[in-house]
Coordinates of C-alpha atoms in Angstrom, one line a residue:
Chain Q
M1 CA 24.7 7.1 -58.9
M2 CA 27.1 9.1 -61.1
D3 CA 26.2 12.5 -59.9
V4 CA 26.4 11.9 -56.2
P5 CA 28.8 14.5 -54.8
W6 CA 30.6 12.0 -52.5
N7 CA 33.6 14.4 -52.2
D8 CA 31.4 17.0 -50.6
F9 CA 30.2 14.5 -48.0
Y10 CA 33.6 13.4 -46.7
P11 CA 34.9 16.5 -44.9
L12 CA 31.8 17.0 -42.7
L13 CA 31.5 13.3 -42.0
W14 CA 35.2 13.1 -41.1
E15 CA 34.7 15.9 -38.5
G16 CA 31.7 13.9 -37.2
L17 CA 33.6 10.7 -37.1
K18 CA 36.2 12.3 -34.9
V19 CA 33.6 13.4 -32.4
T20 CA 31.9 10.0 -32.4
V21 CA 35.1 8.2 -31.9
E22 CA 36.2 10.6 -29.1
V23 CA 33.0 10.2 -27.2
A24 CA 32.9 6.4 -27.8
V25 CA 36.4 5.9 -26.6
L26 CA 36.0 8.0 -23.5
S27 CA 32.6 6.6 -22.5
A28 CA 33.8 3.1 -23.2
L29 CA 36.6 3.7 -20.7
A30 CA 34.2 5.1 -18.2
A31 CA 31.8 2.2 -18.7
L32 CA 34.6 -0.4 -18.3
V33 CA 35.9 1.2 -15.1
L34 CA 32.3 1.5 -13.7
S35 CA 31.4 -2.0 -14.6
L36 CA 34.4 -3.4 -12.9
V37 CA 33.9 -1.3 -9.7
I38 CA 30.1 -1.9 -9.5
G39 CA 30.5 -5.6 -10.5
L40 CA 33.1 -6.2 -7.7
C41 CA 30.8 -4.4 -5.2
R42 CA 28.0 -6.7 -6.3
V43 CA 30.0 -9.8 -5.1
S44 CA 31.2 -8.0 -1.9
K45 CA 30.9 -9.8 1.4
F46 CA 29.3 -6.8 3.0
K47 CA 25.5 -6.8 2.5
T48 CA 25.2 -3.0 2.4
V49 CA 27.8 -2.7 -0.4
R50 CA 25.9 -5.3 -2.3
I51 CA 22.5 -3.6 -1.9
I52 CA 23.8 -0.2 -2.7
S53 CA 25.5 -1.4 -5.9
Q54 CA 22.5 -3.3 -6.9
I55 CA 20.3 -0.2 -6.6
C56 CA 22.8 1.7 -8.7
T57 CA 22.7 -1.0 -11.4
E58 CA 18.9 -1.1 -11.4
V59 CA 18.5 2.7 -11.6
F60 CA 21.0 3.3 -14.4
R61 CA 19.9 0.2 -16.3
G62 CA 16.2 1.1 -16.0
L63 CA 16.6 4.6 -17.3
P64 CA 16.5 5.1 -21.1
L65 CA 19.9 6.4 -22.2
L66 CA 18.3 9.5 -23.9
V67 CA 16.4 10.4 -20.7
L68 CA 19.6 10.0 -18.6
L69 CA 21.5 12.1 -21.1
F70 CA 18.9 14.9 -21.0
W71 CA 18.9 14.7 -17.2
V72 CA 22.6 15.0 -16.9
Y73 CA 22.9 17.8 -19.5
F74 CA 19.8 19.9 -18.8
A75 CA 18.6 19.1 -15.3
L76 CA 21.9 18.6 -13.3
P77 CA 22.9 22.2 -13.7
F78 CA 19.9 23.0 -11.5
L79 CA 21.6 21.0 -8.7
G80 CA 24.8 23.1 -9.3
V81 CA 26.6 20.5 -11.3
E82 CA 27.4 21.7 -14.8
F83 CA 29.2 19.6 -17.4
D84 CA 30.2 20.6 -20.9
K85 CA 28.6 18.6 -23.7
V86 CA 31.3 16.0 -24.1
T87 CA 31.5 15.4 -20.4
S88 CA 27.7 15.1 -20.1
A89 CA 27.7 12.6 -22.9
V90 CA 30.5 10.5 -21.4
V91 CA 28.9 10.6 -17.9
A92 CA 25.5 9.5 -19.2
I93 CA 26.7 6.8 -21.6
G94 CA 29.3 5.6 -19.1
L95 CA 26.7 5.2 -16.3
N96 CA 24.2 3.5 -18.6
Y97 CA 26.5 1.0 -20.2
G98 CA 28.5 0.7 -17.0
A99 CA 25.4 -0.6 -15.3
F100 CA 24.9 -3.2 -18.0
G101 CA 28.6 -4.1 -17.8
S102 CA 28.6 -4.6 -14.1
E103 CA 26.1 -7.4 -14.6
I104 CA 28.5 -9.0 -17.0
V105 CA 31.4 -8.7 -14.5
R106 CA 29.2 -10.1 -11.7
S107 CA 28.0 -13.1 -13.6
A108 CA 31.5 -13.8 -14.9
I109 CA 33.0 -13.8 -11.4
L110 CA 30.2 -16.0 -10.1
A111 CA 30.8 -18.4 -13.0
V112 CA 34.4 -19.1 -11.9
P113 CA 34.2 -22.6 -10.2
N114 CA 34.2 -22.4 -6.4
G115 CA 37.1 -24.8 -6.2
Q116 CA 39.4 -22.1 -7.6
S117 CA 38.6 -19.8 -4.7
E118 CA 38.9 -22.6 -2.2
A119 CA 42.3 -23.7 -3.7
A120 CA 43.5 -20.1 -3.4
R121 CA 42.4 -19.9 0.2
A122 CA 44.1 -23.2 0.9
L123 CA 47.3 -21.7 -0.6
N124 CA 47.0 -18.8 1.9
F125 CA 46.2 -16.1 -0.7
S126 CA 44.7 -13.0 0.8
P127 CA 41.2 -12.0 -0.5
L128 CA 42.7 -9.3 -2.7
Q129 CA 45.3 -11.7 -4.2
R130 CA 42.6 -14.3 -4.7
M131 CA 40.6 -11.8 -6.8
I132 CA 43.5 -10.4 -8.8
Y133 CA 45.5 -13.6 -9.5
I134 CA 43.0 -16.3 -9.5
I135 CA 39.4 -15.2 -10.1
L136 CA 39.6 -12.1 -12.4
P137 CA 42.0 -13.6 -15.0
Q138 CA 39.6 -16.5 -15.5
A139 CA 36.5 -14.3 -15.4
A140 CA 38.0 -11.9 -17.9
L141 CA 37.9 -14.6 -20.6
R142 CA 34.2 -15.1 -20.0
M143 CA 33.5 -11.4 -20.0
L144 CA 35.1 -10.7 -23.3
P145 CA 32.3 -11.8 -25.8
P146 CA 29.5 -10.0 -23.9
F147 CA 31.7 -6.9 -23.4
G148 CA 32.3 -6.9 -27.2
N149 CA 28.5 -6.9 -27.7
L150 CA 28.2 -4.1 -25.1
M151 CA 30.8 -2.0 -26.9
I152 CA 28.9 -2.3 -30.2
E153 CA 25.7 -1.2 -28.4
L154 CA 27.7 1.7 -26.9
I155 CA 28.9 2.8 -30.4
K156 CA 25.3 2.7 -31.5
G157 CA 24.3 4.6 -28.4
T158 CA 26.7 7.5 -29.2
S159 CA 24.4 8.5 -32.0
L160 CA 22.1 9.9 -29.3
I161 CA 24.6 12.7 -28.5
Y162 CA 23.1 14.4 -31.6
F163 CA 20.2 15.4 -29.3
I164 CA 22.5 17.6 -27.2
T165 CA 23.8 19.2 -30.4
L166 CA 27.2 17.5 -30.2
S167 CA 28.4 17.5 -33.8
D168 CA 28.9 13.7 -34.2
L169 CA 28.4 11.6 -37.3
T170 CA 24.6 11.6 -37.1
Y171 CA 24.5 15.4 -36.6
Q172 CA 26.8 16.1 -39.5
A173 CA 24.9 13.7 -41.8
L174 CA 21.6 15.6 -41.0
I175 CA 23.4 18.9 -41.9
L176 CA 24.6 17.3 -45.1
R177 CA 21.0 16.2 -45.8
N178 CA 19.8 19.8 -45.5
N179 CA 22.4 20.9 -48.0
F180 CA 21.8 18.1 -50.5
L181 CA 18.2 17.2 -50.0
S182 CA 18.0 15.1 -53.1
M183 CA 20.9 13.0 -51.9
T184 CA 19.1 11.8 -48.7
P185 CA 19.3 8.1 -49.4
Y186 CA 23.0 8.1 -50.3
I187 CA 23.9 10.2 -47.2
F188 CA 22.0 7.9 -44.9
L189 CA 23.4 4.7 -46.5
L190 CA 26.9 6.1 -46.2
L191 CA 26.2 7.0 -42.6
L192 CA 24.9 3.5 -41.8
L193 CA 27.9 2.0 -43.5
I194 CA 30.3 4.0 -41.4
Y195 CA 28.6 2.9 -38.2
F196 CA 28.7 -0.7 -39.5
V197 CA 32.4 -0.5 -40.2
L198 CA 33.0 1.0 -36.7
S199 CA 31.1 -1.8 -34.9
S200 CA 32.7 -4.5 -37.2
F201 CA 36.1 -3.1 -36.1
V202 CA 35.1 -3.7 -32.5
S203 CA 33.8 -7.2 -33.1
V204 CA 36.9 -8.2 -35.0
T205 CA 39.2 -6.8 -32.3
V206 CA 37.3 -8.7 -29.6
R207 CA 37.5 -11.9 -31.6
L208 CA 41.3 -11.5 -31.9
L209 CA 41.7 -10.6 -28.3
E210 CA 39.6 -13.6 -27.3
R211 CA 41.9 -15.9 -29.3
K212 CA 44.9 -14.4 -27.7
L213 CA 43.6 -14.6 -24.2
A214 CA 42.3 -18.1 -24.7
A215 CA 45.6 -19.4 -25.9
G216 CA 47.0 -22.1 -23.6
R217 CA 43.8 -22.3 -21.6
L218 CA 41.3 -25.1 -21.4
Chain G
M1 CA 15.1 24.1 -6.4
W2 CA 12.4 21.4 -6.7
N3 CA 9.0 23.0 -7.2
W4 CA 6.3 20.5 -6.2
E5 CA 3.5 22.7 -7.5
Y6 CA 5.1 22.9 -10.9
A7 CA 5.9 19.1 -10.9
W8 CA 2.2 18.3 -10.1
S9 CA 1.0 20.7 -12.8
I10 CA 2.9 18.9 -15.6
L11 CA 2.4 15.3 -14.3
P12 CA -1.0 14.7 -15.9
D13 CA 0.3 15.7 -19.3
L14 CA 3.2 13.3 -19.0
I15 CA 1.0 10.5 -17.9
A16 CA -1.4 11.2 -20.7
A17 CA 1.6 11.0 -23.1
L18 CA 2.4 7.6 -21.8
K19 CA -0.4 6.3 -23.9
T20 CA 1.5 7.1 -27.1
T21 CA 4.6 5.5 -25.6
F22 CA 2.7 2.3 -24.9
W23 CA 1.2 2.2 -28.4
A24 CA 4.7 2.5 -29.8
T25 CA 6.1 -0.1 -27.4
F26 CA 3.5 -2.8 -28.0
G27 CA 3.2 -2.0 -31.7
G28 CA 7.0 -2.2 -32.1
F29 CA 7.1 -5.4 -30.0
I30 CA 4.4 -7.2 -32.0
F31 CA 6.1 -6.2 -35.3
A32 CA 9.5 -7.4 -33.9
A33 CA 8.0 -10.7 -32.6
I34 CA 6.5 -11.5 -36.0
G35 CA 9.5 -10.2 -38.0
G36 CA 11.9 -12.0 -35.8
L37 CA 10.1 -15.3 -36.3
I38 CA 10.3 -14.8 -40.1
L39 CA 14.0 -14.0 -40.0
A40 CA 14.7 -17.0 -37.7
M41 CA 12.8 -19.4 -40.0
L42 CA 14.6 -17.9 -43.1
G43 CA 17.8 -18.6 -41.2
R44 CA 16.8 -22.3 -41.3
S45 CA 16.1 -22.3 -45.0
P46 CA 17.5 -25.2 -47.1
I47 CA 18.7 -22.7 -49.7
W48 CA 22.1 -21.3 -48.7
I49 CA 21.7 -18.0 -50.5
V50 CA 18.6 -17.2 -48.4
R51 CA 20.5 -18.0 -45.3
A52 CA 23.5 -15.8 -46.3
V53 CA 21.4 -12.8 -47.3
N54 CA 19.3 -13.2 -44.1
R55 CA 22.5 -13.2 -42.0
L56 CA 23.9 -10.1 -43.8
I57 CA 20.6 -8.2 -43.2
I58 CA 20.5 -9.2 -39.6
E59 CA 24.1 -8.2 -39.0
F60 CA 23.7 -4.9 -40.8
I61 CA 20.6 -3.8 -38.9
R62 CA 21.9 -5.0 -35.5
N63 CA 25.2 -3.1 -35.9
T64 CA 23.9 0.3 -36.9
P65 CA 22.1 2.8 -34.7
L66 CA 18.3 2.7 -34.4
L67 CA 18.3 6.5 -34.5
V68 CA 19.8 6.6 -38.0
Q69 CA 17.5 3.9 -39.1
L70 CA 14.5 5.9 -37.8
F71 CA 15.7 9.0 -39.7
F72 CA 16.2 7.0 -42.9
L73 CA 12.8 5.4 -42.6
Y74 CA 10.9 8.6 -41.7
F75 CA 12.6 11.0 -44.1
Y76 CA 13.1 8.8 -47.1
I77 CA 12.1 5.1 -47.3
L78 CA 8.5 5.4 -46.0
P79 CA 7.5 8.6 -47.9
T80 CA 8.8 7.1 -51.1
M81 CA 7.2 3.7 -50.5
F82 CA 3.7 4.9 -49.7
P83 CA 1.6 7.5 -51.5
T84 CA 0.8 9.2 -48.2
A85 CA 3.6 9.2 -45.7
P86 CA 2.8 7.2 -42.6
T87 CA 2.5 9.1 -39.3
A88 CA 5.3 9.4 -36.9
L89 CA 3.8 6.7 -34.7
V90 CA 3.5 4.2 -37.5
S91 CA 7.0 5.1 -38.7
G92 CA 8.3 4.6 -35.2
I93 CA 6.6 1.2 -34.8
I94 CA 8.1 0.1 -38.1
G95 CA 11.5 1.3 -37.1
L96 CA 11.5 -0.3 -33.7
G97 CA 10.0 -3.4 -35.2
I98 CA 12.6 -3.8 -37.9
H99 CA 15.5 -3.1 -35.5
Y100 CA 14.4 -5.4 -32.8
S101 CA 13.2 -8.2 -35.1
T102 CA 16.9 -8.8 -35.7
Y103 CA 17.4 -9.3 -32.0
M104 CA 14.3 -11.4 -31.6
S105 CA 15.4 -13.6 -34.4
E106 CA 18.4 -14.6 -32.3
V107 CA 16.1 -15.4 -29.4
Y108 CA 14.0 -17.6 -31.6
R109 CA 17.1 -19.2 -33.1
S110 CA 18.3 -20.3 -29.7
G111 CA 14.9 -21.7 -28.9
I112 CA 14.7 -23.5 -32.3
D113 CA 18.3 -24.8 -31.8
A114 CA 17.3 -26.2 -28.4
V115 CA 14.7 -28.5 -30.0
P116 CA 16.4 -31.9 -30.2
K117 CA 17.4 -33.0 -33.7
G118 CA 15.4 -36.2 -33.3
Q119 CA 12.2 -34.1 -33.5
W120 CA 13.1 -32.9 -37.0
E121 CA 14.0 -36.4 -38.0
A122 CA 10.8 -37.9 -36.6
A123 CA 8.8 -35.3 -38.4
K124 CA 10.5 -36.2 -41.7
A125 CA 10.1 -40.0 -41.0
L126 CA 6.3 -39.4 -40.4
N127 CA 6.2 -37.6 -43.8
F128 CA 5.2 -34.2 -42.3
S129 CA 5.3 -31.3 -44.8
R130 CA 7.7 -28.4 -44.1
T131 CA 4.9 -26.1 -42.9
K132 CA 3.4 -28.9 -40.8
T133 CA 6.8 -29.6 -39.2
W134 CA 7.2 -26.0 -38.2
S135 CA 3.7 -25.3 -37.0
T136 CA 3.0 -28.6 -35.1
I137 CA 6.4 -29.9 -34.1
I138 CA 9.1 -27.3 -33.9
L139 CA 7.5 -24.0 -32.9
P140 CA 5.3 -25.4 -30.1
Q141 CA 8.5 -26.7 -28.4
A142 CA 10.8 -23.8 -29.3
L143 CA 8.6 -20.9 -28.4
P144 CA 7.6 -21.3 -24.7
P145 CA 11.2 -21.2 -23.3
T146 CA 11.9 -18.0 -25.2
L147 CA 9.0 -16.1 -23.5
P148 CA 11.0 -14.5 -20.6
V149 CA 13.7 -13.3 -23.1
M150 CA 11.0 -11.8 -25.3
G151 CA 9.6 -10.1 -22.2
N152 CA 13.0 -8.6 -21.6
Y153 CA 12.9 -7.2 -25.1
L154 CA 9.6 -5.7 -24.4
I155 CA 11.3 -3.7 -21.7
V156 CA 14.2 -2.8 -24.0
I157 CA 11.8 -1.5 -26.7
F158 CA 9.9 0.5 -24.1
K159 CA 13.2 2.1 -23.1
E160 CA 14.0 3.0 -26.7
T161 CA 10.8 4.8 -27.3
P162 CA 12.2 8.3 -26.3
L163 CA 14.2 8.1 -29.6
L164 CA 10.9 8.5 -31.4
S165 CA 10.9 12.2 -30.3
A166 CA 13.5 12.7 -33.0
I167 CA 10.9 11.9 -35.7
T168 CA 8.4 14.3 -34.1
L169 CA 6.3 11.7 -32.2
V170 CA 4.7 13.4 -29.1
E171 CA 5.5 10.8 -26.5
V172 CA 6.6 11.4 -22.9
L173 CA 10.0 13.0 -23.6
T174 CA 8.6 15.3 -26.2
T175 CA 5.8 16.3 -23.9
A176 CA 8.4 17.1 -21.2
K177 CA 10.4 19.1 -23.7
N178 CA 7.3 21.1 -24.7
A179 CA 6.5 21.8 -21.1
I180 CA 10.1 23.0 -20.6
S181 CA 10.0 25.3 -23.6
I182 CA 7.2 27.2 -21.8
S183 CA 8.5 27.1 -18.2
Y184 CA 12.3 26.9 -18.7
R185 CA 12.3 24.4 -15.8
P186 CA 14.0 21.2 -17.1
F187 CA 14.8 19.9 -13.6
E188 CA 11.3 18.8 -12.6
A189 CA 10.2 17.7 -16.0
Y190 CA 13.2 15.4 -16.8
T191 CA 13.3 14.0 -13.3
L192 CA 9.6 13.1 -13.6
V193 CA 10.2 11.4 -17.0
G194 CA 13.1 9.4 -15.5
V195 CA 11.0 8.3 -12.5
L196 CA 8.1 7.3 -14.7
F197 CA 10.4 5.2 -16.9
L198 CA 12.1 3.6 -13.9
I199 CA 8.8 2.7 -12.2
I200 CA 7.3 1.2 -15.4
S201 CA 10.3 -0.8 -16.5
Y202 CA 10.7 -2.1 -12.9
V203 CA 7.1 -3.3 -12.9
F204 CA 7.6 -4.9 -16.3
S205 CA 10.8 -6.7 -15.1
V206 CA 9.0 -8.0 -12.0
L207 CA 6.3 -9.4 -14.2
V208 CA 8.9 -11.0 -16.5
R209 CA 10.6 -12.6 -13.5
M210 CA 7.4 -14.0 -12.3
M211 CA 6.7 -15.5 -15.7
E212 CA 10.1 -17.0 -15.7
I213 CA 9.7 -18.7 -12.3
R214 CA 6.3 -20.1 -13.3
L215 CA 7.7 -21.4 -16.6
N216 CA 10.6 -23.1 -14.8
R217 CA 8.3 -24.7 -12.4
E218 CA 6.1 -26.0 -15.2
Q219 CA 9.1 -27.3 -17.0
S220 CA 10.6 -29.1 -14.0
A221 CA 7.1 -30.6 -13.3
S222 CA 6.8 -32.0 -16.7
S223 CA 10.4 -33.3 -16.8
G224 CA 9.6 -35.4 -13.7
T225 CA 7.3 -37.6 -15.8
D226 CA 8.7 -37.2 -19.2
S227 CA 12.4 -37.7 -19.8
S228 CA 12.3 -36.4 -23.3
S229 CA 11.9 -32.8 -22.1
K230 CA 15.3 -32.9 -20.6
P231 CA 17.2 -31.6 -23.6
Q232 CA 14.8 -28.8 -23.7
S233 CA 15.6 -27.7 -20.2
G234 CA 19.3 -27.8 -21.2
G235 CA 18.4 -25.4 -23.9
K236 CA 16.7 -23.2 -21.3
G237 CA 20.0 -22.9 -19.5
R238 CA 21.6 -21.6 -22.7
L239 CA 18.8 -19.1 -23.1
D240 CA 19.3 -17.8 -19.6
K241 CA 23.0 -17.2 -20.3
E242 CA 22.0 -15.2 -23.4
V243 CA 19.5 -13.1 -21.4
K244 CA 22.2 -12.2 -19.0
Q245 CA 24.5 -11.1 -21.8
Q246 CA 21.9 -9.0 -23.4
A247 CA 19.9 -7.6 -20.5

């Protein structure tokens, strides 16, 4: 334990951490926006919108993230759409987790009691107002815990960008391992610990947010 | 752009490679089902230190990436544990199994929690041993409602198998990569891989849904004559919510 060159590990892992956090934040934003959009389409009153959004969910949920990532990064250029590595990663991760998230949004909206919607209608709220002022604020509280879990899954999912040679934490750790082969267990343990801290950060934030949002509510 | 001739030429190889993918899926699933049950039962241990360590292990494995765990297992833990390093397939099964046993343990836990407390008390009153309580009273009631959720995890594990290409397992994705390294045509190969995964996970999910409907029907049929199964169907509702969160 004494002769582990921890100080040689940190610079590379720090570089990797920056890439991991960058991709995680960007794809989390993409996933959140997508889940809200697709989730709202899933409860639309137009049947076509509902069906199309459901097909989107099924496709992007049914594809393994790694296959989706490879498809976006390696196959899409053949259709004339070429993204750089970070954009490909954000698109693939955003689509995949956005599809899971849309299911959370949909079930949270459907879980808001019908009386709320009826009361809003009785008070002459327009459908848009009904959604923004009445339904979504109540649904948001229900969405929070599952979205927290989804974000942790998303952070774990960012490790896959190593496959398209983005220099994230996992990638840097494997380089370190090549340089210090005898230190393999320490490098991997440190790597796992960093990921654990990252996801704990998310779960603590979600818990705090939940307490704040739930204040003054039944 | 899309070359059918080329697509047809690589399809047989991809389908043949599905065999490895299925082995990894079912191997990992069975490992996770057994491991998850052990973790869930340890979580009910009367000794608090066992419960605490169990919780810590579950949280740590759940909150760290499967990919890193696979690397750790394949490059370090397994080769140092065994005189001859296990193959990529065995390592992959162990890795998937360990990772998803922590998820499965939560499924079992919700099933076990849904068994009414009176059942435990009755078992104690009738002087059942701990093993006997688990095997004849608790598990037969706790397990059936969890089956659809477990089915969903089978699909999840199936969709994680492409990660095993990182530890040199020649499954569908690796086969596609190999084909591409000869032809330089990623479009057809990766599209076919995606379509294969979509079709198979869709078929699985239809099967799981059918199982769920059947299970619900059996349960409502039994609750008509036996009022004691009502709390169980309440537990079922809780399970459903959990599936939606995780699926």
